[in-house]
Amino acid sequence: MRLSRLKRLPSRVKRAARFEIHAHWRRQPLVIGSVFYESFSGNGMLDNPEAIFRELLAAPDLAHLTHVWALSDLTQYRAAVEEFAGNPRVSFVKYGSAAYYRALATSQYLVNNATFPPDFGKRDGQVYLNTWHGTPLKRMGYDIEDGALGTANIVRNFVQADYLLAANPFMAEQMYETGYKLTGIYRGTLVEEGYPRIDRQFLDDAGRASVRRQLTEAGIPLGDRKIVLYAPTWKGASFGRPTDDIDEILAHVAAIEERIDTSRYVVLLKTHQSVHKLARHRPELKRMLVPNELPTNAVLGATDALITDYSSIYFDFLQTGRPILFFTPDIADYAGTRGLYFEPDEWPGPARMSAREIGDDLAAIAENGDAVPEEWRERYLAAQRRFTPYEDGAASKRVVDIVFRGVRDGYRLRTDLADDGRVKLLLYLGGMRPNGITTSALNLLNNLDHDRYDVSAFFAQSRSKATIGKQKQIHPAVRQFPRVGGMNGAKLRHLARHLDFRRGRIAEHANIPSQNRLWNDEWSRCFGESRFDYVVDFSGYGPFWATLLLHSPEAERSIWLHNDLASDAHREVGGEKKMLHSLTQLFTLYEQYDHLVSVSPTLSDINRDGLAEYARPEKFTYALNTVDAEHILENAQADLHELTFDEETGANPAWANALLAHDDGVTTFVNVGRLSPEKNQARLIRAFAEVHAAHPATRLVIVGAGPLFDDLTALVESLGLTDSVFLTGMQRNPHAIMAAADCFVLSSDYEGQPMVILEALVLGLPIVTVEFASAKNALPAGSGLVVPQSDAGVAQGLTAFLAGEVPASTFDYVAYNRKAVGQFYAAIGAE
């Protein structure tokens, strides 16, 4: 372990130095008139930023501007560096270097076609233009199944941008508004004035000759042959780790070349940015690979026909009016996993499954004088009308007018995305681990009225499979803000922040100017210019998160109290009060919140009394947890045999076999919960031992995992109950197990409003629960049995069930949820 830490030390020191450098420059004044450009994380002087840069550089009235480009490798892209070597207004920095973070922090204007790093946060006075990098054919963001997982840094960049650039109305609506859920939240300006990079396609004869000369100088034997450009998109599980399919691409090119006259046509390969690093080292590609530093749209201007698959490059090429072919042998798999916005019969060219078919199409086009064949023409013209209506060669000038000259009259600008009429609501969901709070949060999100409320969820991004699994369950209408990266600011300021926490001064976070700036910067880094009417800390256990939410711009703020928190703070675990300091610090923040919301009326009374020194009594209120009954009932129908079958052993576990034997005359009690001290399953096992001795036809199934698994297993063995008490461990579908049982039992020392009782009610199970503060609030009248919080009390409840004295649950979950959601709205001040 110590050796592992030593190995990580250099990278940690380097990372700390980077943060410190960034923090230093964020404290310095902005360099007025400085413009900072980045394309594809520094992979060349490319795309829309390059077109905007050249327009600015050539404008006499903007000669006061200076320009800084980020490049990932100053040697690899030396052609760009050398082109401007004598220009004092243009400089270059290495992506990720100290100079990079200086430019990022101090430039007045920021231009990017993708995203800045996670620790980027736009400063006051900076103007951020995000151009993105193409009209999408592939589904984007939330339009992809589980697409929210990949949106974190993208949405974070978008909500910080003053300007978002759309090539056409489809891109504005489908990608920005819907795909990335910016409707309801984006407060900047959406610019629909075409794509600056497409201006580079408007080449005269001299321009075409220049592009051909550059290709020849790169080692491509063009001669006087016409250019057929093959531009496939990247494939793979993630943009950062594309599939290396170069050999397959080479085979496709060879098959195409077999069917065309290679004395008249040359096939060139333009790889995607993420694939180019794999391709440029392959010597067999030397004769065809388009250099990455050569702007794609300049190459398109000299291209006579385009072959692509799902790349947005075809939208750009539409402007030329020249033929487009789609080579899509994997369309069934690709469309099924990633998804497409348009079916092939809408594309402005044929979709072919084999490279030979593509070659045949090219041969036919050659015979037709290189024109678009008549059978494709109507689709082609329709696509031009829809996707390139503003491409007249002057998009760069219009964007420069808007962003750098402040000219807005007469341009297609939208500033109405945030004003969709819905109330804006942000909820911090906590750690998103599989527990009662997470279940409560997910249920609430499912039950909110998303037509009336624009809902955003906030939580820490995690690599844990269990946490990601819960994130995937977030209601699809909810916008997600996973927190990526960390707080900016100097280490000394963060040390002061930590010391304030240790000294019990966290409540002064807004009164100390340096600390207030840290927190305000972090809010802006996470949420940009977003505004919310209501901000909710639904977790209610983390002082860091509770403090951060207090730095939202003007909003009504609420924090949840899921338990008797005064007792939680003083509860001992292993002889230590491990939560005392953090909860006490959390309590000192309560007076700064508008509403302190417990999960039952009784619990609200308890918290009002126990926390009276921290907040005025009128702040305390309550809202019952909601329940996702449809999901529970659906889960309950699962085949338990299939659900628990172990492929390795070829069998079901003993506890599952016991439950599957429905007609064995044995009564099954079930408990579901984390195996931890407060759940006190040991009490339940001891009580069951007493009852089982008198009633042998009984069994107990305990579902869950936790730190006490080994201790509880040992207790079962010591009591001789290994054939009648089963610990199942964590199960992905506990509802199917509960549905196979006869009675649900809860033996906890304390609970807020236990979600598992609501789940048992939905399933119609008889319920035996020990007495705790909100037990009676959790059970509808006439349901269940509440017994003393002791071994004897639990045994009494189990015996009562066996005697037929515990009624089955009756529960109108529709009416219950309607009531609970109404209480939520009222509790946060929304109604």
Coordinates of N, CA, C and O in Angstrom, one line a residue, residues 498-593:
H498 N -10.9 24.1 5.2 CA -11.0 22.9 6.1 C -10.8 23.2 7.5 O -11.4 22.6 8.4
L499 N -10.0 24.2 7.9 CA -9.8 24.6 9.3 C -11.0 25.2 9.8 O -11.4 25.0 11.0
D500 N -11.7 26.0 9.0 CA -13.0 26.6 9.5 C -14.0 25.5 9.8 O -14.7 25.5 10.8
F501 N -14.0 24.4 9.0 CA -14.8 23.3 9.3 C -14.4 22.6 10.6 O -15.3 22.3 11.5
R502 N -13.1 22.4 10.8 CA -12.6 21.7 12.0 C -12.9 22.6 13.2 O -13.1 22.0 14.3
R503 N -12.8 23.8 13.1 CA -13.0 24.7 14.2 C -14.4 25.1 14.5 O -14.8 25.9 15.4
G504 N -15.3 24.5 13.7 CA -16.8 24.8 13.9 C -17.2 26.1 13.4 O -18.2 26.7 13.9
R505 N -16.6 26.6 12.3 CA -17.0 27.9 11.8 C -17.5 27.8 10.3 O -17.5 28.8 9.6
I506 N -18.0 26.7 10.0 CA -18.5 26.5 8.6 C -19.6 27.5 8.3 O -19.8 27.9 7.1
A507 N -20.4 27.8 9.2 CA -21.6 28.7 9.0 C -21.1 30.1 8.6 O -21.9 30.9 8.1
E508 N -19.8 30.4 8.7 CA -19.3 31.8 8.3 C -18.9 31.8 6.9 O -18.2 32.7 6.4
H509 N -19.2 30.7 6.1 CA -18.7 30.6 4.7 C -19.0 31.8 3.9 O -18.2 32.2 3.0
A510 N -20.0 32.5 4.1 CA -20.4 33.7 3.3 C -19.9 35.0 3.8 O -19.9 36.0 3.1
N511 N -19.4 35.0 5.1 CA -18.9 36.2 5.7 C -17.4 36.5 5.5 O -17.0 37.6 5.8
I512 N -16.7 35.5 5.1 CA -15.2 35.7 4.9 C -15.0 35.8 3.4 O -15.3 34.9 2.7
P513 N -14.6 37.0 2.9 CA -14.6 37.2 1.5 C -13.9 36.1 0.7 O -14.4 35.7 -0.4
S514 N -12.7 35.7 1.1 CA -12.0 34.7 0.3 C -12.7 33.4 0.3 O -12.7 32.7 -0.8
Q515 N -13.4 33.0 1.4 CA -14.2 31.7 1.4 C -15.4 31.9 0.5 O -15.8 31.0 -0.2
N516 N -16.0 33.0 0.6 CA -17.3 33.3 -0.1 C -17.0 33.2 -1.6 O -17.7 32.6 -2.4
R517 N -15.8 33.7 -2.1 CA -15.4 33.6 -3.5 C -15.2 32.2 -3.9 O -15.6 31.8 -5.0
L518 N -14.6 31.4 -3.0 CA -14.4 29.9 -3.3 C -15.7 29.3 -3.6 O -15.8 28.5 -4.6
W519 N -16.7 29.5 -2.7 CA -17.9 28.8 -2.9 C -18.7 29.3 -4.1 O -19.4 28.5 -4.8
N520 N -18.7 30.6 -4.3 CA -19.4 31.2 -5.4 C -18.8 30.7 -6.7 O -19.5 30.4 -7.7
D521 N -17.4 30.6 -6.8 CA -16.8 30.1 -8.0 C -17.2 28.6 -8.2 O -17.4 28.2 -9.4
E522 N -17.3 27.8 -7.1 CA -17.7 26.4 -7.3 C -19.1 26.3 -7.8 O -19.4 25.5 -8.7
W523 N -20.0 27.1 -7.3 CA -21.4 27.1 -7.8 C -21.4 27.4 -9.3 O -22.0 26.7 -10.1
S524 N -20.6 28.4 -9.7 CA -20.6 28.8 -11.1 C -19.9 27.7 -12.0 O -20.3 27.5 -13.1
R525 N -18.9 27.1 -11.4 CA -18.2 26.0 -12.2 C -19.2 24.9 -12.4 O -19.1 24.2 -13.5
C526 N -20.0 24.6 -11.5 CA -21.0 23.4 -11.6 C -22.2 23.8 -12.4 O -22.7 23.0 -13.2
F527 N -22.7 25.0 -12.3 CA -24.0 25.4 -12.8 C -24.0 26.5 -13.8 O -25.1 26.9 -14.3
G528 N -22.8 27.2 -14.0 CA -22.8 28.3 -14.9 C -23.7 29.4 -14.5 O -23.8 29.8 -13.4
E529 N -24.5 29.8 -15.5 CA -25.5 30.9 -15.4 C -26.9 30.4 -15.0 O -27.8 31.2 -15.0
S530 N -27.0 29.1 -14.7 CA -28.3 28.6 -14.4 C -28.9 29.2 -13.1 O -28.2 29.6 -12.2
R531 N -30.2 29.3 -13.2 CA -31.0 29.9 -12.0 C -32.1 28.9 -11.7 O -32.7 28.3 -12.5
F532 N -32.3 28.8 -10.4 CA -33.4 27.9 -9.9 C -34.3 28.6 -8.9 O -33.8 29.5 -8.1
D533 N -35.6 28.3 -9.0 CA -36.5 28.9 -8.0 C -36.4 28.3 -6.7 O -36.6 28.9 -5.6
Y534 N -36.2 26.9 -6.7 CA -36.1 26.2 -5.4 C -34.9 25.3 -5.5 O -34.7 24.6 -6.4
V535 N -34.2 25.3 -4.4 CA -33.0 24.5 -4.3 C -33.1 23.6 -3.0 O -33.5 24.0 -2.0
V536 N -32.9 22.2 -3.2 CA -33.2 21.3 -2.2 C -32.0 20.4 -1.9 O -31.5 19.7 -2.9
D537 N -31.6 20.3 -0.7 CA -30.6 19.3 -0.3 C -31.4 18.1 0.2 O -31.8 18.1 1.4
F538 N -31.7 17.2 -0.7 CA -32.6 16.1 -0.3 C -31.8 15.0 0.5 O -32.4 14.3 1.3
S539 N -30.5 15.0 0.4 CA -29.7 14.1 1.2 C -29.7 14.5 2.7 O -30.0 13.7 3.6
G540 N -29.2 15.7 2.9 CA -29.3 16.3 4.3 C -28.2 15.7 5.2 O -28.4 15.9 6.4
Y541 N -27.1 15.2 4.7 CA -26.1 14.7 5.6 C -24.7 15.3 5.4 O -23.8 15.0 6.1
G542 N -24.5 16.0 4.3 CA -23.2 16.5 3.9 C -23.0 18.0 4.1 O -23.6 18.7 3.3
P543 N -22.2 18.4 5.0 CA -22.0 19.9 5.2 C -21.4 20.5 3.9 O -21.8 21.7 3.6
F544 N -20.5 19.8 3.2 CA -20.0 20.4 1.9 C -21.1 20.8 1.0 O -21.2 21.9 0.4
W545 N -22.0 19.8 0.7 CA -23.1 20.0 -0.3 C -24.1 21.0 0.2 O -24.6 21.8 -0.6
A546 N -24.4 21.0 1.5 CA -25.3 21.9 2.1 C -24.8 23.3 2.0 O -25.6 24.3 1.7
T547 N -23.5 23.5 2.2 CA -22.9 24.8 2.0 C -22.9 25.3 0.6 O -23.3 26.5 0.3
L548 N -22.6 24.4 -0.3 CA -22.6 24.8 -1.8 C -23.9 25.3 -2.2 O -24.1 26.3 -2.9
L549 N -25.0 24.6 -1.8 CA -26.3 25.0 -2.2 C -26.7 26.3 -1.7 O -27.6 27.0 -2.3
L550 N -26.1 26.7 -0.6 CA -26.4 28.1 -0.1 C -25.8 29.2 -0.9 O -26.1 30.4 -0.7
H551 N -25.0 28.8 -1.9 CA -24.4 29.8 -2.7 C -25.0 29.9 -4.1 O -24.5 30.5 -5.0
S552 N -26.2 29.2 -4.2 CA -27.0 29.4 -5.4 C -27.5 30.9 -5.5 O -27.7 31.5 -4.4
P553 N -27.6 31.4 -6.7 CA -28.3 32.7 -6.8 C -29.7 32.7 -6.1 O -30.2 31.6 -5.8
E554 N -30.3 33.8 -5.9 CA -31.5 33.9 -5.1 C -32.5 32.7 -5.4 O -32.9 32.5 -6.5
A555 N -32.8 32.0 -4.4 CA -33.7 30.8 -4.5 C -34.2 30.5 -3.1 O -33.7 30.9 -2.1
E556 N -35.4 29.8 -3.0 CA -35.9 29.3 -1.8 C -35.2 28.0 -1.5 O -35.3 27.1 -2.4
R557 N -34.6 27.8 -0.3 CA -33.8 26.6 -0.1 C -34.3 25.8 1.0 O -34.8 26.3 2.1
S558 N -34.3 24.5 0.8 CA -34.8 23.5 1.8 C -33.8 22.4 2.0 O -33.0 22.1 1.1
I559 N -33.8 21.8 3.2 CA -32.9 20.7 3.5 C -33.7 19.6 4.2 O -34.5 19.9 5.0
W560 N -33.4 18.4 3.8 CA -34.2 17.2 4.4 C -33.5 16.7 5.6 O -32.3 16.6 5.8
L561 N -34.4 16.2 6.5 CA -34.0 15.6 7.8 C -34.6 14.2 7.8 O -35.8 14.1 8.1
H562 N -33.8 13.2 7.4 CA -34.4 11.8 7.2 C -34.5 11.1 8.5 O -35.1 10.0 8.5
N563 N -33.9 11.5 9.6 CA -33.9 10.8 10.9 C -34.0 11.8 12.0 O -34.0 13.0 11.8
D564 N -34.0 11.3 13.2 CA -33.8 12.1 14.4 C -32.3 12.5 14.4 O -31.4 11.8 14.9
L565 N -32.0 13.7 13.9 CA -30.6 14.0 13.6 C -29.8 14.3 14.9 O -28.6 14.1 14.9
A566 N -30.5 14.9 15.9 CA -29.7 15.1 17.1 C -29.3 13.8 17.7 O -28.1 13.7 18.2
S567 N -30.1 12.8 17.7 CA -29.7 11.5 18.2 C -28.6 10.9 17.3 O -27.7 10.3 17.8
D568 N -28.8 11.1 16.0 CA -27.7 10.6 15.0 C -26.4 11.1 15.4 O -25.4 10.4 15.4
A569 N -26.3 12.4 15.7 CA -25.0 13.0 16.0 C -24.4 12.4 17.2 O -23.1 12.4 17.2
H570 N -25.1 12.0 18.2 CA -24.5 11.5 19.4 C -24.5 10.0 19.5 O -24.1 9.4 20.5
R571 N -24.9 9.3 18.4 CA -25.0 7.9 18.4 C -23.5 7.3 18.2 O -22.8 7.8 17.4
E572 N -23.2 6.3 19.1 CA -21.9 5.8 19.1 C -21.8 4.6 18.1 O -22.7 3.7 18.1
V573 N -20.7 4.5 17.4 CA -20.4 3.3 16.5 C -19.0 2.9 16.9 O -18.0 3.7 16.7
G574 N -18.8 1.7 17.4 CA -17.5 1.3 17.8 C -16.9 2.1 18.9 O -15.7 2.3 19.0
G575 N -17.8 2.7 19.8 CA -17.3 3.5 20.9 C -17.0 4.9 20.5 O -16.6 5.7 21.4
E576 N -17.3 5.3 19.3 CA -17.0 6.7 18.8 C -18.3 7.3 18.3 O -19.1 6.7 17.6
K577 N -18.4 8.7 18.5 CA -19.5 9.4 17.9 C -19.0 10.0 16.6 O -18.6 11.2 16.4
K578 N -19.0 9.1 15.5 CA -18.3 9.4 14.3 C -19.0 10.5 13.5 O -18.3 11.2 12.7
M579 N -20.2 10.8 13.8 CA -20.9 11.8 13.0 C -21.1 13.1 13.7 O -21.7 14.0 13.2
L580 N -20.6 13.2 15.0 CA -20.9 14.3 15.8 C -20.5 15.6 15.2 O -21.2 16.6 15.1
H581 N -19.2 15.7 14.8 CA -18.7 17.0 14.3 C -19.3 17.4 13.0 O -19.8 18.5 12.8
S582 N -19.4 16.4 12.0 CA -20.0 16.8 10.7 C -21.5 17.2 10.8 O -21.9 18.2 10.2
L583 N -22.2 16.5 11.6 CA -23.6 16.8 11.8 C -23.8 18.1 12.5 O -24.7 19.0 12.2
T584 N -23.0 18.3 13.5 CA -23.0 19.6 14.3 C -22.8 20.8 13.4 O -23.4 21.8 13.4
Q585 N -21.8 20.6 12.5 CA -21.5 21.7 11.5 C -22.7 21.9 10.6 O -23.0 23.0 10.2
L586 N -23.3 20.8 10.2 CA -24.5 20.9 9.3 C -25.6 21.6 10.0 O -26.3 22.5 9.4
F587 N -25.8 21.4 11.3 CA -26.8 22.0 12.1 C -26.6 23.6 12.1 O -27.6 24.3 12.1
T588 N -25.4 24.0 12.1 CA -25.1 25.4 12.2 C -25.5 26.1 10.9 O -25.7 27.4 10.9
L589 N -25.8 25.4 9.8 CA -26.2 25.9 8.5 C -27.7 26.1 8.4 O -28.2 26.7 7.5
Y590 N -28.4 25.4 9.4 CA -29.9 25.3 9.2 C -30.6 26.7 9.2 O -31.5 26.9 8.5
E591 N -30.1 27.6 10.0 CA -30.7 28.9 10.0 C -30.6 29.6 8.7 O -31.4 30.5 8.4
Q592 N -29.7 29.2 7.8 CA -29.6 29.9 6.5 C -30.5 29.2 5.5 O -30.6 29.7 4.4
Y593 N -31.1 28.1 5.8 CA -32.1 27.5 5.0 C -33.5 28.0 5.3 O -33.8 28.4 6.5

